[in-house]
Amino acid sequence: MANLNINIGKLQLKNPVMTASGTFGYGTEYSDFIDISRIGGIIVKGTTLRSRQGNAYPRMAETPSGMLNAVGLQNKGVDYFINHIYPTVKVIDTNVIVNLSGSTLEDYIEAAEMLNDLDKLPGIELNISCPNVKEGGMAFGISCLSAAEVVREVRRVYKNDLMVKLSPNVTDISEIARAVEAEGADSVSLINTLLGMAIDSEKRKPILSTITGGLSGPAVKPIALRMVWEVAKAVKIPVVGMGGIMNAADAIEFMLAGASGVQIGTANFIDPTVTIKVIDGIDEYLNRHGYSSVIDIIGALEV
Amino acid sequence: MKKFMLDLIVTKNETLNDQYSLLILKSPEKLPEMFPGQFAEVRVDNSPTTFLRRPISINYIDYETNELWLLIQIVGEGTLKMCQVKVGETLNLLFPLGNSFSLPNQKNAKLLLIGGGVGIAPLLFLGAYLKDKDFECNFLLGGRSKDNLLQLREFEQFGNVFTTTEDGSHGERGFVTQHSLLKDSNFDYIYTCGPTPMMKAVASYAAKTNTFCEVSLENTMACGFGACLCCVTDTTEGHVCVCTEGPVFNITKLKWQI
Ligand SMILES: Cc1cc2nc3c(=O)[nH]c(=O)nc-3n(C[C@H](O)[C@H](O)[C@H](O)COP(=O)(O)OP(=O)(O)OC[C@H]3O[C@@H](n4cnc5c(N)ncnc54)[C@H](O)[C@@H]3O)c2cc1C
Ligand SMILES: Cc1cc2nc3c(=O)[nH]c(=O)nc-3n(C[C@H](O)[C@H](O)[C@H](O)COP(=O)(O)O)c2cc1C
Ligand code: FES
């Protein structure tokens, strides 16, 4: 057994494997299949200050080795999370982290203040990269100025771990990463989904109600890996990598490229036990290669 | 209800015609209890274009032999690959998923189960279940032609069977909602599954005659167990997931223009 413990920002994780927001519900959706407390961290679904109905159906289109989604942050709001979800998830022996999104700066601040009062919530993942909402979301994450501003303001009111989730829909992701690092982010996570589109040629219509949506799954992995590698070189804070991870080898690739931890999203839909397989697979890899700790493979890519 | 992920062994793969196959799968472990209307998410191996699992209704379950039936209509790559599995191979299933049809609350209730195309799949299980509980079922099954009417012999074991075909090759000519049964009799409960236009026509008949009516929706799904929020339908309570709150809905809850 290698040592899988890892600290990412202010978070202490029993292993580097987390679940990606919007793909793992509140965790309990998976408890028939796995012991969810074995996972290093559970990032719950995108939460906003007030409840949101999300976008109209159809919200999903399958694409080669991936899928497009246009859920649009359907959730019941921060209040509901605090009163109805938090009491049940805070007893799970893992890091339960809220993915926080907003359409205005004030929304982000108000929600972050409310979450700051939860003593068993180790951190938030600030989502400035959702491509599926009309206003806000990704708009914050695609310019250095607005990304810096939202992180600065949230940092003022939120004292626990602040992970900032970056959008790949930018020209230079390292630039944004540096901007949020300078404002006090404890870590950055990437990538959120890539803006994409699917068309039904027979009907001459877009498949998604929103026309465009966010691409995830193995189709995006090479892009995600490249971005993690670039960002890991550009910042000193830890990087959490994701995008198309289907197995332990994929997760290890992200860590070799410089990620201190990984998140698994879409793969959970196909195999709800995948997180446990990845944790065990990383352990097996470390043993096979003679590493005593998972820390040894972070950024260990030989170029 | 606890959900399982299991590899089931294919014990029979029967081609019903060029569009439909019946798969019979055996579980090495005792099959969990399931209810009519529930479905499984089937993993499709060896198909590069099929990335996600495919939702398929439980067509019938035999607890004695530990066998589960899936009735599959080939509409694309995923269902095609599923129908190409060989006896002895395994299919990986997540199940049982979703809610189920509700039982009538009086024993002598007049029941009508209306199915179209592959939508008959959950109705066979429902018929078997209702018969087992001593209810009397009437099945009204529709198809384009007689080739689209499936499992008629199985349905006959569980109740009275009526049919319609668009070309008149079996039963009455026309759509299910044009069948004389609907003009001549009143029903207390209607359960339906099939193409959306058919279910809407049935729902509209039920609404006009003030009849209890449940429909089973087939929204596209990514997970099947409430984690992705991709499968929503609009209801009187807002967007709800068809995979967890459905697939079976009472028509009074849906916002259908009927
Ligand atoms: C709860 C539920 C139960 C179902 N039960 C059964 C069943 O018992 N037997 C069965 O054969 N099928 C059933 N279906 C439909 C089945 O899931 C789809 O036909 C299948 O996913 C199509 O996969 P494919 O790869 O073959 O086709 P794809 O290549 O994905 O699609 C081919 C064509 O079929 C259409 N299509 C895809 N998915 C659906 C869908 N969900 N409904 C209608 N059209 C669709 C697409 O728009 C496209 O035009 C059920 C669906 C749901 C949601
Ligand atoms: C259905 C779905 C919903 C998602 N919802 C969110 C969300 O609410 N907030 C967020 O930050 N990312 C969301 N994402 C993005 C994922 O967290 C992740 O960044 C992306 O899917 C890439 O990882 P993957 O390829 O492993 O899925 C969502 C992704 C999917 C597929
Ligand atoms: S299909 Fe994922 S929530 Fe219904």
XYZ file of C-alpha atoms and ligand atoms in Angstrom:
649
model
C 0.000 0.000 0.000
C 1.475 3.306 -1.086
C 0.572 6.505 0.750
C -2.267 8.148 -1.149
C -2.782 11.083 1.249
C -2.465 14.470 -0.326
C -3.021 18.077 0.684
C -4.459 20.375 -1.954
C -4.616 23.970 -0.771
C -6.251 23.789 2.658
C -7.862 20.441 1.896
C -6.602 17.193 3.364
C -7.583 14.270 1.175
C -7.206 10.551 1.791
C -6.464 10.138 -1.900
C -6.272 12.431 -4.939
C -9.522 11.239 -6.502
C -12.547 13.549 -6.416
C -15.829 13.601 -8.289
C -16.605 16.388 -10.759
C -19.481 18.742 -10.078
C -22.755 18.022 -11.838
C -21.944 14.382 -12.411
C -22.174 12.969 -8.906
C -25.334 14.568 -7.534
C -24.836 15.012 -3.805
C -22.920 11.738 -3.577
C -25.768 9.745 -2.088
C -27.041 8.884 -5.591
C -24.046 6.543 -5.750
C -24.163 4.940 -2.328
C -25.896 1.777 -3.594
C -22.889 1.100 -5.789
C -19.881 2.168 -3.710
C -18.736 3.295 -0.280
C -18.615 6.995 -1.141
C -16.499 7.770 1.935
C -13.553 6.100 0.175
C -13.440 8.975 -2.321
C -10.950 11.776 -1.618
C -13.493 14.523 -2.241
C -17.023 14.927 -3.514
C -17.796 18.126 -5.388
C -21.565 18.463 -5.277
C -23.670 19.765 -8.121
C -23.480 23.394 -9.210
C -25.215 25.566 -6.612
C -26.445 29.131 -6.993
C -27.782 31.686 -4.520
C -31.369 31.167 -5.618
C -32.977 28.044 -7.064
C -32.824 27.535 -10.806
C -35.005 25.413 -13.088
C -32.174 24.914 -15.568
C -32.633 24.735 -19.332
C -35.442 23.064 -21.266
C -35.228 19.451 -22.446
C -33.350 18.148 -24.491
C -30.253 18.813 -22.425
C -27.998 16.038 -23.603
C -26.518 14.818 -26.852
C -24.195 11.882 -27.125
C -21.144 12.540 -29.300
C -18.177 10.396 -30.325
C -16.444 9.389 -27.061
C -18.291 12.029 -25.126
C -21.447 13.969 -24.517
C -22.765 17.498 -24.670
C -24.835 18.770 -21.783
C -26.905 21.875 -21.293
C -28.288 21.315 -17.812
C -27.916 25.001 -16.981
C -27.258 24.732 -13.241
C -30.614 23.300 -12.175
C -30.496 23.364 -8.376
C -32.572 24.374 -5.397
C -30.319 27.179 -4.183
C -27.861 27.689 -1.324
C -30.557 27.883 1.355
C -31.900 24.504 0.374
C -28.391 23.066 0.358
C -27.684 24.380 3.840
C -30.963 23.205 5.348
C -31.638 19.937 3.548
C -28.457 18.575 2.000
C -25.661 19.698 4.285
C -27.024 17.882 7.391
C -26.886 14.548 5.539
C -23.611 15.023 3.672
C -21.570 16.541 6.498
C -21.448 13.179 8.257
C -19.830 11.462 5.264
C -16.183 10.852 6.066
C -14.765 12.696 3.061
C -14.387 16.259 1.799
C -17.764 17.429 0.573
C -17.211 20.605 -1.425
C -19.829 22.932 -2.883
C -19.486 24.021 -6.498
C -20.677 27.619 -6.398
C -21.919 29.565 -9.388
C -23.578 32.921 -9.847
C -24.938 35.315 -12.398
C -23.755 38.457 -10.629
C -20.825 39.312 -8.406
C -23.234 40.046 -5.546
C -24.772 36.561 -5.870
C -21.354 34.918 -5.572
C -20.493 36.982 -2.491
C -23.792 36.450 -0.698
C -23.767 32.697 -1.292
C -20.105 32.386 -0.292
C -20.828 34.229 2.971
C -23.614 31.784 3.776
C -21.384 28.797 3.027
C -18.592 30.252 5.138
C -20.734 29.634 8.218
C -20.821 25.864 7.691
C -18.125 24.495 9.979
C -18.001 21.015 8.416
C -17.682 22.323 4.856
C -13.958 22.196 4.067
C -14.137 24.308 0.937
C -15.887 25.551 -2.154
C -15.118 25.210 -5.821
C -15.824 28.533 -7.445
C -17.372 27.853 -10.817
C -16.531 30.741 -13.116
C -16.743 28.525 -16.149
C -20.265 27.207 -16.729
C -20.981 27.464 -20.469
C -24.692 26.709 -20.056
C -26.164 29.820 -18.495
C -26.981 32.979 -20.378
C -25.632 35.514 -17.958
C -22.674 35.097 -15.594
C -21.080 31.684 -15.251
C -18.437 31.456 -17.902
C -18.561 35.188 -18.541
C -16.564 35.583 -15.321
C -14.008 33.000 -16.296
C -13.028 34.133 -19.751
C -11.414 37.435 -18.908
C -8.554 37.937 -16.459
C -10.141 41.072 -15.053
C -13.517 39.613 -14.171
C -12.008 36.315 -12.989
C -9.692 38.242 -10.689
C -12.525 40.393 -9.395
C -14.864 37.554 -8.456
C -12.060 35.606 -6.759
C -10.928 38.702 -4.850
C -14.427 39.429 -3.547
C -15.215 35.832 -2.639
C -11.820 35.436 -0.970
C -12.697 38.388 1.295
C -15.707 36.555 2.723
C -14.786 32.898 2.377
C -12.093 31.628 4.745
C -11.874 27.882 4.039
C -10.423 26.277 0.952
C -11.129 28.143 -2.262
C -10.656 26.110 -5.412
C -11.351 28.010 -8.631
C -12.655 26.098 -11.631
C -11.368 27.347 -14.943
C -12.943 27.408 -18.357
C -11.114 25.920 -21.338
C -13.028 28.274 -23.644
C -10.237 30.867 -23.561
C -7.187 31.706 -25.612
C -4.683 31.381 -22.781
C -5.799 29.471 -19.721
C -2.500 30.019 -17.862
C -3.138 33.735 -17.848
C -6.482 33.261 -16.067
C -4.888 30.778 -13.659
C -2.215 33.317 -12.716
C -4.848 36.011 -12.249
C -6.888 33.948 -9.786
C -3.752 32.766 -7.984
C -2.801 36.395 -7.406
C -6.189 37.023 -5.747
C -5.766 34.251 -3.208
C -7.204 31.094 -4.761
C -5.942 28.042 -2.852
C -5.985 25.867 -5.970
C -7.340 25.779 -9.497
C -9.343 22.986 -11.086
C -9.654 22.415 -14.815
C -11.189 21.866 -17.221
C -14.863 22.652 -17.253
C -16.677 21.567 -20.400
C -15.721 22.773 -23.882
C -18.364 24.658 -25.785
C -19.747 22.443 -28.545
C -22.754 21.705 -30.711
C -24.717 18.796 -32.182
C -27.128 18.790 -35.118
C -29.813 16.348 -36.278
C -29.380 16.475 -40.060
C -32.660 14.662 -40.767
C -34.647 17.264 -38.869
C -32.277 20.134 -39.718
C -32.405 21.087 -36.060
C -29.977 21.398 -33.188
C -30.264 18.519 -30.711
C -29.945 20.656 -27.578
C -32.662 23.112 -26.610
C -29.897 25.678 -26.084
C -28.263 24.905 -29.480
C -24.791 24.796 -27.905
C -23.651 22.914 -24.818
C -20.640 21.674 -22.885
C -18.560 18.767 -24.156
C -17.131 16.240 -21.690
C -15.776 12.709 -21.715
C -12.701 11.085 -23.312
C -13.116 13.280 -26.413
C -11.760 16.247 -24.430
C -8.933 14.463 -22.609
C -5.995 15.474 -24.822
C -7.025 19.135 -24.574
C -7.521 18.879 -20.828
C -4.125 17.245 -20.347
C -2.399 19.954 -22.348
C -4.114 22.679 -20.335
C -3.264 21.067 -16.994
C 0.339 20.790 -18.077
C 0.444 24.471 -19.100
C -1.279 25.711 -15.946
C 0.862 23.553 -13.635
C 3.922 25.264 -15.062
C 2.375 28.717 -14.739
C 1.217 28.718 -11.090
C 2.562 27.703 -7.681
C -0.790 26.708 -6.173
C -1.931 23.114 -6.696
C -3.795 22.133 -9.831
C -6.704 19.689 -9.940
C -7.066 18.051 -13.332
C -10.107 16.649 -15.075
C -11.592 16.002 -18.480
C -12.319 12.551 -19.837
C -10.775 10.461 -17.063
C -12.147 6.915 -17.493
C -9.587 4.839 -15.569
C -6.510 4.927 -13.347
C -4.092 5.343 -16.256
C -5.925 8.493 -17.359
C -5.799 9.876 -13.809
C -2.077 9.144 -13.529
C -1.449 10.954 -16.820
C -3.005 14.091 -15.333
C -0.844 13.788 -12.225
C 2.309 13.283 -14.269
C 1.364 16.444 -16.188
C 1.342 18.322 -12.891
C -2.035 17.789 -11.223
C -2.048 17.212 -7.456
C -5.509 15.694 -7.671
C -8.075 14.671 -10.235
C -11.810 14.816 -10.680
C -13.900 12.217 -12.461
C -17.113 13.285 -14.169
C -18.835 11.696 -17.122
C -17.234 8.274 -16.487
C -19.444 7.878 -13.402
C -22.504 7.625 -15.652
C -21.150 4.590 -17.449
C -19.545 2.929 -14.443
C -20.807 4.232 -11.090
C -17.964 2.343 -9.379
C -15.203 3.986 -11.464
C -13.902 6.238 -8.652
C -13.023 3.240 -6.486
C -11.357 1.501 -9.434
C -9.240 4.601 -10.091
C -8.178 4.866 -6.417
C -7.173 1.202 -6.359
C -5.515 1.521 -9.751
C -3.356 4.461 -8.644
C -2.240 2.458 -5.620
C -1.374 -0.502 -7.831
C 0.599 1.784 -10.178
C 2.588 3.329 -7.332
C 3.459 -0.101 -5.959
C 4.425 -1.435 -9.362
C 6.724 1.510 -10.025
C 8.199 1.538 -6.531
C 6.789 4.894 -5.382
C 5.962 5.140 -1.691
C 3.687 8.157 -2.009
C 1.374 9.582 -4.608
C 3.149 12.924 -4.171
C 6.110 11.411 -6.031
C 4.261 11.293 -9.339
C 2.949 14.875 -9.356
C 4.613 16.595 -12.298
C 6.941 13.636 -12.760
C 6.591 13.744 -16.534
C 9.988 13.254 -18.176
C 10.377 15.609 -21.111
C -34.904 0.607 -3.669
C -31.351 -0.650 -3.818
C -29.792 -0.493 -7.258
C -27.340 -3.056 -8.604
C -24.676 -3.283 -11.275
C -24.483 -6.875 -12.482
C -23.179 -8.909 -15.402
C -26.073 -11.008 -16.677
C -25.599 -14.007 -18.946
C -27.484 -14.120 -22.246
C -29.474 -17.353 -22.315
C -31.571 -16.520 -25.359
C -31.412 -13.998 -28.181
C -34.488 -14.385 -30.339
C -34.885 -12.338 -33.506
C -38.603 -11.515 -33.662
C -38.308 -9.773 -37.017
C -35.791 -7.505 -38.727
C -36.504 -4.698 -36.244
C -37.056 -6.450 -32.921
C -35.220 -8.920 -30.723
C -35.989 -10.475 -27.387
C -33.052 -11.001 -25.033
C -33.364 -13.304 -22.062
C -30.708 -12.728 -19.424
C -29.913 -14.879 -16.434
C -28.512 -13.555 -13.225
C -25.906 -15.556 -11.334
C -27.225 -13.993 -8.127
C -30.829 -13.891 -7.025
C -32.569 -11.120 -8.969
C -33.741 -8.236 -6.794
C -37.475 -7.533 -6.655
C -38.591 -5.237 -9.486
C -41.799 -3.492 -10.399
C -43.458 -2.912 -13.780
C -42.375 0.356 -15.392
C -38.835 0.102 -14.073
C -35.913 -0.096 -16.447
C -32.262 -1.050 -16.715
C -29.296 0.888 -18.102
C -27.463 -1.493 -20.413
C -23.776 -1.017 -21.196
C -23.013 -1.482 -24.875
C -19.563 -2.935 -25.432
C -17.635 -3.001 -28.707
C -19.411 -0.026 -30.194
C -17.155 2.983 -30.676
C -20.109 5.274 -31.333
C -22.080 4.162 -28.273
C -20.508 5.862 -25.306
C -23.355 5.982 -22.801
C -25.509 3.151 -21.498
C -28.931 2.584 -23.079
C -32.143 2.642 -21.009
C -34.331 -0.433 -21.674
C -37.556 -1.391 -19.886
C -37.957 -4.572 -17.922
C -40.149 -6.594 -20.291
C -40.723 -9.564 -17.992
C -39.093 -11.150 -14.981
C -39.050 -14.756 -13.897
C -37.862 -15.000 -10.304
C -37.889 -18.803 -10.438
C -35.349 -19.116 -13.226
C -33.707 -15.801 -12.269
C -34.285 -14.503 -15.784
C -34.976 -11.035 -17.071
C -36.449 -10.227 -20.495
C -35.553 -7.202 -22.611
C -37.496 -6.425 -25.774
C -35.355 -4.339 -28.088
C -36.172 -2.347 -31.169
C -33.184 -1.623 -33.363
C -33.095 2.130 -34.005
C -29.366 2.840 -34.027
C -25.900 1.535 -33.298
C -26.439 0.828 -29.601
C -29.593 -1.227 -29.954
C -28.087 -2.985 -32.979
C -25.005 -4.055 -30.992
C -27.226 -5.162 -28.105
C -29.180 -7.406 -30.432
C -25.970 -8.976 -31.732
C -24.929 -10.495 -28.386
C -24.549 -14.248 -28.416
C -25.894 -16.808 -25.986
C -23.312 -17.279 -23.226
C -21.987 -13.715 -23.459
C -22.751 -11.204 -20.724
C -24.426 -7.804 -20.651
C -23.683 -5.346 -17.869
C -26.845 -3.817 -16.390
C -27.621 -1.143 -13.807
C -31.023 -1.893 -12.358
C -33.772 -1.669 -11.211
C -34.151 2.039 -12.020
C -37.045 4.474 -11.915
C -40.531 4.300 -10.436
C -43.353 1.993 -11.480
C -47.009 2.001 -12.508
C -49.425 2.345 -9.603
C -51.797 -0.451 -8.698
C -55.541 0.181 -9.009
C -57.178 0.540 -5.613
C -60.316 -1.438 -6.301
C -60.218 -5.109 -7.318
C -62.961 -4.977 -9.957
C -61.533 -1.899 -11.685
C -61.638 -1.967 -15.468
C -58.072 -1.702 -16.721
C -56.788 -0.796 -20.143
C -53.130 -1.104 -21.062
C -52.339 0.659 -24.349
C -49.024 0.051 -26.085
C -47.502 1.076 -29.384
C -44.321 -0.231 -30.999
C -41.588 -1.089 -28.528
C -43.656 0.726 -25.878
C -45.408 -2.563 -25.240
C -42.246 -3.731 -23.450
C -43.110 -2.614 -19.895
C -46.801 -3.494 -20.389
C -46.136 -7.234 -20.563
C -44.501 -7.106 -17.134
C -47.339 -4.893 -15.897
C -49.941 -7.343 -17.241
C -48.225 -10.288 -15.577
C -47.972 -8.393 -12.320
C -51.623 -7.304 -12.370
C -52.839 -10.797 -13.251
C -50.816 -12.162 -10.340
C -52.689 -9.706 -8.103
C -56.038 -10.921 -9.557
C -56.808 -7.928 -11.704
C -58.346 -8.379 -15.129
C -56.447 -6.631 -17.908
C -57.413 -5.458 -21.361
C -54.505 -4.862 -23.709
C -54.833 -2.604 -26.707
C -51.727 -2.905 -28.853
C -51.001 -0.903 -31.954
C -48.459 -1.004 -34.748
C -47.887 0.179 -38.284
C -48.501 -3.335 -39.594
C -48.750 -6.819 -38.120
C -44.923 -7.057 -38.022
C -44.912 -4.365 -35.347
C -47.281 -6.294 -33.078
C -45.107 -8.296 -30.761
C -45.496 -10.858 -28.011
C -49.233 -11.263 -28.681
C -49.186 -14.828 -27.369
C -47.530 -13.709 -24.140
C -50.049 -10.916 -23.663
C -52.945 -13.346 -24.160
C -51.860 -15.240 -21.042
C -52.528 -12.179 -18.924
C -55.767 -10.739 -20.327
C -57.872 -9.810 -23.356
C -55.907 -8.584 -26.341
C -57.166 -6.043 -28.895
C -55.078 -4.728 -31.773
C -54.948 -2.006 -34.366
C -52.671 -1.629 -37.368
C -52.354 1.360 -39.652
C -52.534 -0.852 -42.742
C -55.296 -3.076 -41.405
C -53.133 -6.229 -41.542
C -54.126 -7.186 -37.973
C -57.090 -6.163 -35.809
C -58.886 -2.910 -36.543
C -57.425 -0.470 -39.056
C -56.173 2.845 -37.677
C -54.550 4.133 -34.511
C -55.093 2.690 -31.044
C -57.169 5.686 -30.028
C -59.591 4.936 -32.904
C -60.321 1.397 -31.670
C -64.028 0.643 -31.090
C -63.190 -0.531 -27.556
C -62.718 3.090 -26.520
C -66.135 4.043 -27.848
C -67.993 1.056 -26.416
C -66.542 0.782 -22.919
C -65.479 2.893 -19.985
C -62.311 2.175 -18.115
C -61.195 3.120 -14.625
C -57.462 2.957 -15.244
C -55.422 3.474 -18.386
C -51.699 2.716 -18.551
C -49.796 3.556 -21.697
C -46.347 3.443 -23.244
C -45.358 4.084 -26.831
C -44.455 6.888 -29.228
C -45.152 10.332 -27.753
C -47.896 11.291 -30.264
C -49.728 8.057 -29.368
C -49.393 8.653 -25.627
C -50.647 12.221 -26.065
C -53.700 10.972 -27.959
C -54.352 8.444 -25.199
C -53.842 11.102 -22.535
C -56.279 13.378 -24.300
C -58.898 10.580 -24.398
C -58.309 9.922 -20.680
C -58.548 13.594 -19.812
C -61.830 13.952 -21.732
C -63.348 10.886 -20.088
C -61.927 11.781 -16.684
C -60.026 8.515 -16.474
C -56.966 7.840 -14.320
C -54.046 7.637 -16.740
C -50.349 6.918 -16.389
C -47.828 7.269 -19.205
C -44.248 6.033 -19.375
C -41.818 8.560 -20.873
C -38.683 7.773 -22.865
C -36.483 10.835 -22.457
C -32.843 10.553 -23.445
C -30.673 9.795 -20.451
C -27.015 9.948 -19.566
C -26.945 8.184 -16.185
C -30.376 6.762 -15.382
C -30.110 7.216 -11.623
C -30.535 10.903 -10.889
C -26.952 12.145 -11.052
C -26.799 14.194 -14.264
C -30.173 16.008 -14.515
C -30.185 15.522 -18.296
C -33.512 13.663 -18.584
C -35.968 16.210 -17.172
C -39.563 16.734 -18.155
C -41.615 19.782 -17.266
C -44.272 19.080 -14.637
C -46.573 20.985 -12.328
C -43.648 20.820 -9.850
C -41.087 22.166 -12.337
C -38.340 20.162 -14.027
C -38.087 16.659 -12.620
C -35.895 13.747 -13.656
C -37.651 11.121 -15.724
C -35.153 8.504 -14.521
C -35.953 8.881 -10.815
C -39.369 10.566 -10.513
C -40.508 8.659 -13.627
C -40.475 7.117 -16.163
C -44.134 6.679 -15.153
C -46.160 9.870 -14.683
C -49.803 10.552 -14.052
C -50.976 12.792 -16.896
C -52.286 15.361 -14.415
C -48.677 16.025 -13.374
C -47.378 16.651 -16.908
C -47.708 19.921 -18.746
C -48.884 18.326 -21.959
C -51.144 20.380 -24.201
C -53.921 17.819 -24.510
C -37.113 4.515 -19.600
C -36.851 4.049 -21.001
C -37.215 2.763 -21.380
C -36.967 2.309 -22.665
N -37.307 1.031 -22.972
C -36.994 0.522 -24.166
C -37.255 -0.856 -24.471
O -37.770 -1.614 -23.655
N -36.885 -1.315 -25.676
C -36.286 -0.503 -26.616
O -35.964 -0.999 -27.698
N -36.048 0.790 -26.370
C -36.379 1.332 -25.168
N -36.092 2.659 -24.904
C -35.496 3.509 -25.962
C -34.018 3.188 -26.103
O -33.340 3.575 -24.929
C -33.420 3.940 -27.306
O -34.041 3.478 -28.462
C -31.927 3.680 -27.417
O -31.261 4.368 -26.409
C -31.393 4.111 -28.757
O -30.009 3.804 -28.806
P -29.254 3.534 -30.191
O -27.786 3.621 -29.935
O -29.722 2.283 -30.817
O -29.761 4.690 -31.095
P -29.128 6.149 -31.249
O -28.065 6.069 -32.288
O -28.819 6.701 -29.928
O -30.381 6.874 -31.834
C -30.990 6.423 -33.047
C -32.281 7.136 -33.260
O -33.196 6.804 -32.204
C -33.640 7.975 -31.533
N -33.676 7.723 -30.096
C -32.612 7.619 -29.273
N -32.970 7.470 -28.007
C -34.316 7.495 -28.000
C -35.293 7.408 -26.992
N -34.970 7.310 -25.691
N -36.577 7.470 -27.367
C -36.914 7.601 -28.642
N -36.039 7.684 -29.645
C -34.763 7.651 -29.325
C -32.617 9.027 -31.843
O -33.169 10.325 -31.843
C -32.126 8.661 -33.228
O -32.943 9.187 -34.201
C -36.349 3.152 -23.625
C -35.987 4.451 -23.257
C -36.228 4.907 -21.969
C -35.812 6.277 -21.584
C -24.142 16.582 -16.935
C -23.006 17.461 -16.496
C -23.248 18.496 -15.595
C -22.212 19.327 -15.159
N -22.479 20.316 -14.250
C -21.459 21.076 -13.767
C -21.680 22.055 -12.757
O -22.799 22.216 -12.250
N -20.628 22.810 -12.327
C -19.375 22.640 -12.842
O -18.452 23.316 -12.423
N -19.125 21.703 -13.791
C -20.134 20.924 -14.263
N -19.870 19.960 -15.225
C -18.503 19.811 -15.740
C -17.756 18.682 -15.024
O -17.656 18.940 -13.635
C -16.351 18.499 -15.618
O -15.650 19.710 -15.516
C -16.385 18.084 -17.076
O -17.457 17.224 -17.317
C -15.092 17.408 -17.547
O -14.841 16.209 -16.887
P -15.288 14.753 -17.436
O -14.843 14.650 -18.851
O -14.642 13.752 -16.526
O -16.771 14.713 -17.328
C -20.902 19.128 -15.656
C -20.668 18.085 -16.565
C -21.683 17.241 -16.988
C -21.382 16.143 -17.947
S -30.521 10.408 -16.725
Fe -29.169 11.318 -15.337
S -30.533 12.282 -13.996
Fe -31.853 11.177 -15.279
